[in-house]
CSV table of C-alpha atoms in Angstrom, one decimal:
chain,number,residue,atom,x,y,z
A,1,MET,CA,19.2,9.3,40.1
A,2,ALA,CA,19.5,7.7,36.8
A,3,ASP,CA,20.2,10.3,33.6
A,4,GLU,CA,16.6,10.6,31.3
A,5,THR,CA,17.1,10.1,27.9
A,6,THR,CA,14.4,10.8,25.3
A,7,THR,CA,13.9,10.1,22.3
A,8,ASP,CA,11.7,11.7,19.2
A,9,THR,CA,10.5,8.9,17.2
A,10,VAL,CA,8.2,11.0,14.8
A,11,PRO,CA,10.6,11.7,12.0
A,12,ALA,CA,11.1,15.0,10.7
A,13,VAL,CA,8.7,16.6,8.1
A,14,THR,CA,10.4,18.5,5.6
A,15,PRO,CA,9.4,19.8,1.9
A,16,ALA,CA,10.8,17.9,-1.1
A,17,GLU,CA,10.9,20.7,-2.9
A,18,PRO,CA,12.6,24.3,-1.4
A,19,SER,CA,9.0,25.9,-3.0
A,20,GLY,CA,7.6,24.3,0.6
A,21,VAL,CA,5.3,21.7,-1.5
A,22,LEU,CA,4.7,18.6,1.2
A,23,ASP,CA,4.8,15.4,-1.3
A,24,LEU,CA,2.9,13.0,0.5
A,25,ARG,CA,2.9,10.7,-2.5
A,26,PRO,CA,4.4,7.0,-2.0
A,27,PRO,CA,7.8,6.7,-3.7
A,28,LYS,CA,7.6,6.0,-7.5
A,29,GLU,CA,9.2,2.9,-7.5
A,30,SER,CA,6.6,0.9,-4.5
A,31,VAL,CA,3.8,-2.0,-4.1
A,32,ARG,CA,1.9,1.5,-2.5
A,33,ALA,CA,2.5,3.9,-5.8
A,34,GLU,CA,1.4,0.7,-8.0
A,35,LEU,CA,-1.9,-0.4,-5.6
A,36,CYS,CA,-2.5,3.5,-6.0
A,37,ARG,CA,-2.0,3.1,-9.9
A,38,LEU,CA,-4.3,0.4,-10.1
A,39,GLY,CA,-7.3,1.9,-8.1
A,40,LEU,CA,-6.8,0.8,-4.7
A,41,GLU,CA,-6.8,2.8,-1.8
A,42,TYR,CA,-5.2,2.3,1.6
A,43,SER,CA,-8.0,0.7,4.1
A,44,SER,CA,-6.6,0.0,7.4
A,45,ALA,CA,-3.9,-2.2,9.0
A,46,ASP,CA,-4.1,-4.9,12.0
A,47,ALA,CA,-2.4,-5.0,15.5
A,48,ALA,CA,0.5,-6.8,13.8
A,49,GLY,CA,0.7,-3.4,11.3
A,50,VAL,CA,0.1,-5.2,8.0
A,51,GLU,CA,-1.9,-2.9,5.6
A,52,SER,CA,-5.3,-3.7,3.8
A,53,TRP,CA,-5.7,-2.1,0.5
A,54,ARG,CA,-8.7,-2.3,-2.1
A,55,ASP,CA,-10.8,-1.0,-4.3
A,56,TYR,CA,-15.0,-1.2,-3.8
A,57,GLN,CA,-15.8,-1.0,-7.2
A,58,ARG,CA,-14.0,-3.6,-8.4
A,59,GLY,CA,-14.1,-6.1,-5.1
A,60,VAL,CA,-10.5,-6.3,-4.5
A,61,LEU,CA,-8.6,-6.9,-1.4
A,62,ALA,CA,-4.6,-5.9,-1.5
A,63,THR,CA,-2.7,-7.6,1.9
A,64,PHE,CA,1.0,-7.1,2.4
A,65,ASP,CA,3.1,-9.7,3.5
A,66,ASP,CA,5.2,-9.4,6.9
A,67,SER,CA,7.8,-7.9,5.1
A,68,GLY,CA,6.5,-5.0,2.7
A,69,THR,CA,8.0,-6.8,0.0
A,70,SER,CA,4.7,-8.2,-1.3
A,71,VAL,CA,1.1,-8.1,-2.0
A,72,THR,CA,-1.7,-10.3,-2.3
A,73,LEU,CA,-4.5,-9.6,-4.4
A,74,THR,CA,-7.8,-11.0,-4.0
A,75,ASP,CA,-11.0,-10.9,-5.2
A,76,VAL,CA,-13.4,-10.5,-2.3
A,77,LYS,CA,-16.4,-12.6,-4.0
A,78,THR,CA,-14.3,-15.2,-4.6
A,79,ASN,CA,-11.1,-15.6,-2.2
A,80,LEU,CA,-9.4,-16.3,-5.3
A,81,GLY,CA,-6.0,-13.8,-5.3
A,82,ARG,CA,-2.1,-13.8,-6.4
A,83,THR,CA,0.1,-12.7,-4.3
A,84,LEU,CA,3.1,-10.3,-6.2
A,85,THR,CA,5.9,-8.6,-6.2
A,86,LEU,CA,6.9,-4.6,-7.3
A,87,ASP,CA,8.1,-6.2,-10.6
A,88,GLY,CA,4.8,-8.3,-10.9
A,89,LEU,CA,2.6,-5.5,-9.8
A,90,LYS,CA,4.4,-3.2,-12.8
A,91,THR,CA,3.2,-5.6,-15.3
A,92,VAL,CA,-0.2,-5.4,-14.4
A,93,THR,CA,-2.4,-3.1,-16.6
A,94,ARG,CA,-6.0,-4.1,-14.8
A,95,ILE,CA,-7.6,-6.4,-12.2
A,96,ASP,CA,-10.5,-8.5,-13.3
A,97,THR,CA,-12.7,-10.0,-10.6
A,98,MET,CA,-16.4,-11.6,-10.4
A,99,THR,CA,-17.5,-7.5,-9.2
A,100,ALA,CA,-16.0,-6.0,-12.1
A,101,ALA,CA,-14.1,-7.2,-15.6
A,102,ASP,CA,-13.9,-4.8,-18.3
């Protein structure tokens, strides 16, 4: 009979602060944090795990590349988009689309 080995694949969740507060925000220096700052919210992930984020009011779709280090922001009405890294996202102050332009 072979030895049975089990591995816990779920990471342990520990409070970020001694006060017991569980901080579920993305790291400050991350593509996800920048998408949140720009008003996008998580939408879904496909079978390969590629995430999609959306801003329904502005008509923006953001999809991650395979590595998760860059994201393509697309106007859902025109299908025009740009791929940006974290440094590029940090410089964006607003996203104008055919749906919404301030």
